[in-house]
Amino acid sequence: EIVLTQSPGTLSLSPGDRATLSCRASQSVTSNNLAWHQQKPGQAPRLLIYGTSNRATGIPDRFSGSGDGTDFTLTISRLEPEDFAVYYCQQYGSSPMYSFGQGTKLEIK
Amino acid sequence: EVQLVESGGGQVKPGGSLRLSCAVSGFTFSSYSMNWIRQAPGKGLEWVASMSISGSFIYHADSVKGRFTISRDNSKSLLYLQMNSLKAEDTAVYYCGRGRYSGTTSDFWGQGTLVTVSS
């Protein structure tokens, strides 16, 4: 069973900073089918990135994804106030068919 | 505008049953796979079940296999989750999500419906 481990658990940064979030898989992610979702308190998640590096519709270009195999990264180049949220990575294709990381909370320093 | 609206949540005793519904609008339901994902209070996201466009391919997480059943009615643009033999650990907000990019993720989510399993 594939397990996704996100780090850090909490990231404290200021608006304007660069954020780097990590997602490590216990085995290779099938076809690099790795997505990132953002969730704000009391809201449903929102898809940011699919297929490791493709931005979803309407997502600003300050969000970028990269990685290969077992190591993946979400980068937010310059933090806006609305970016402070919880971020989840999610894989598709390995047993279980879908799974999520435990999340990284991005908080204002 | 794409919209997904879950309903059917509520409080139920352990061992009880509930059926969740997800009504969609703003897109052609019969052209997309669909997913159920849940989130226990204060916890992360957990995939529950997925169904292909025609219903030919159905997957359930091990944690719900044999107890929950995903289904869909393409004529009514409705997705369902039949939940039987409910346990306290099934307490969560249940979201439906539209499958996208060859079904590898969900690109739109509903606002969720809360299921509480408690005696």
Coordinates of N, CA, C and O in Angstrom, one line a residue, chain A residues 33 35 37 39 42-45 47 50 56-57 88 90 92 96-98 100, chain B residues 35 37 39 43-45 47 50 59 95 101 103-107 109-111:
Chain A
N33 N 1.1 10.4 -11.4 CA -0.3 10.9 -11.2 C -0.4 11.5 -9.8 O -1.0 10.9 -8.9
A35 N -1.4 14.9 -7.5 CA -2.1 16.2 -7.5 C -2.0 16.9 -6.2 O -1.6 16.3 -5.2
H37 N -4.1 19.7 -3.6 CA -5.4 20.3 -3.3 C -5.1 21.3 -2.1 O -4.4 21.0 -1.2
Q39 N -7.1 23.5 0.9 CA -8.4 23.6 1.7 C -8.3 24.6 2.7 O -7.3 24.7 3.6
G42 N -13.5 25.3 6.8 CA -14.9 25.3 6.5 C -15.3 25.2 5.1 O -16.4 25.4 4.7
Q43 N -14.2 25.0 4.2 CA -14.5 25.0 2.8 C -14.1 23.6 2.2 O -13.3 22.8 2.8
A44 N -14.6 23.3 1.1 CA -14.2 22.1 0.3 C -12.8 22.3 -0.2 O -12.4 23.4 -0.4
P45 N -12.1 21.2 -0.5 CA -10.8 21.3 -1.1 C -11.0 21.9 -2.5 O -12.0 21.9 -3.1
L47 N -8.8 21.9 -6.3 CA -7.6 21.4 -7.0 C -6.7 22.5 -7.5 O -7.2 23.4 -8.1
Y50 N -2.5 19.0 -11.1 CA -2.7 17.6 -11.5 C -1.5 17.1 -12.3 O -0.8 17.9 -12.9
A56 N -4.4 23.5 -12.5 CA -5.8 23.4 -12.9 C -6.4 24.7 -13.4 O -5.7 25.8 -13.2
T57 N -7.5 24.7 -13.9 CA -8.1 25.9 -14.5 C -8.3 27.0 -13.5 O -8.8 26.8 -12.4
Y88 N -2.9 19.4 0.6 CA -2.8 18.0 0.5 C -2.3 17.5 -0.8 O -2.8 18.0 -1.9
Q90 N -2.0 14.1 -3.3 CA -2.9 13.0 -3.6 C -2.4 12.2 -4.8 O -2.0 12.8 -5.8
Y92 N -2.8 8.8 -7.5 CA -3.8 7.9 -8.2 C -3.0 6.8 -8.8 O -2.0 7.0 -9.5
P96 N -4.0 1.9 -2.2 CA -5.3 2.1 -2.7 C -5.4 3.0 -3.9 O -4.4 3.7 -4.2
M97 N -6.5 2.9 -4.7 CA -6.5 3.6 -5.9 C -6.2 5.1 -5.8 O -5.5 5.7 -6.6
Y98 N -6.8 5.7 -4.8 CA -6.5 7.1 -4.4 C -6.0 7.1 -3.0 O -6.4 6.3 -2.2
F100 N -4.3 10.2 0.0 CA -3.9 11.6 0.3 C -2.8 11.6 1.3 O -2.7 10.6 2.2
Chain B
N35 N -16.4 10.6 -7.5 CA -15.7 10.1 -6.3 C -16.4 10.5 -5.1 O -17.1 11.6 -5.1
I37 N -15.2 11.3 -1.1 CA -14.0 11.5 -0.2 C -14.6 12.0 1.1 O -15.6 12.7 1.1
Q39 N -13.8 13.4 5.4 CA -12.9 14.0 6.2 C -13.5 14.0 7.7 O -14.5 14.7 7.9
K43 N -9.4 16.2 10.9 CA -8.5 15.3 10.3 C -8.3 15.6 8.8 O -8.9 16.5 8.3
G44 N -7.5 14.7 8.2 CA -7.2 14.9 6.7 C -8.3 14.2 5.8 O -9.3 13.7 6.3
L45 N -8.0 14.2 4.6 CA -8.9 13.7 3.6 C -8.6 12.2 3.4 O -7.5 11.7 3.4
W47 N -10.0 9.0 0.8 CA -10.8 8.6 -0.4 C -11.7 7.4 0.1 O -11.3 6.6 0.9
S50 N -15.0 5.3 -5.8 CA -15.0 5.9 -7.1 C -15.9 5.1 -8.1 O -15.9 3.8 -7.9
Y59 N -14.8 1.2 -7.4 CA -13.7 0.9 -6.4 C -14.2 1.5 -5.1 O -14.7 2.6 -5.0
Y95 N -17.7 14.4 1.0 CA -17.7 15.2 -0.2 C -17.8 14.3 -1.5 O -17.2 13.2 -1.5
Y101 N -9.2 14.4 -15.7 CA -7.8 14.1 -16.1 C -7.6 12.6 -16.0 O -6.8 12.0 -15.3
G103 N -9.6 10.6 -14.7 CA -10.0 10.0 -13.4 C -8.9 10.0 -12.4 O -9.1 9.4 -11.3
T104 N -7.8 10.8 -12.6 CA -6.7 10.7 -11.6 C -6.9 11.6 -10.4 O -6.2 11.5 -9.5
T105 N -7.9 12.5 -10.5 CA -8.2 13.4 -9.4 C -9.6 14.0 -9.5 O -10.3 13.7 -10.4
S106 N -9.9 14.8 -8.5 CA -11.2 15.5 -8.6 C -11.0 16.9 -8.8 O -10.2 17.6 -8.1
D107 N -11.6 17.5 -9.8 CA -11.4 18.9 -10.1 C -12.4 19.9 -9.5 O -12.2 21.1 -9.4
W109 N -15.4 19.9 -6.2 CA -15.9 19.2 -5.0 C -17.2 19.9 -4.5 O -17.4 21.1 -4.7
G110 N -18.1 19.2 -3.9 CA -19.3 19.8 -3.3 C -18.8 20.3 -1.9 O -17.7 20.3 -1.5
Q111 N -19.8 20.9 -1.2 CA -19.5 21.5 0.1 C -19.5 20.5 1.2 O -19.1 20.8 2.4

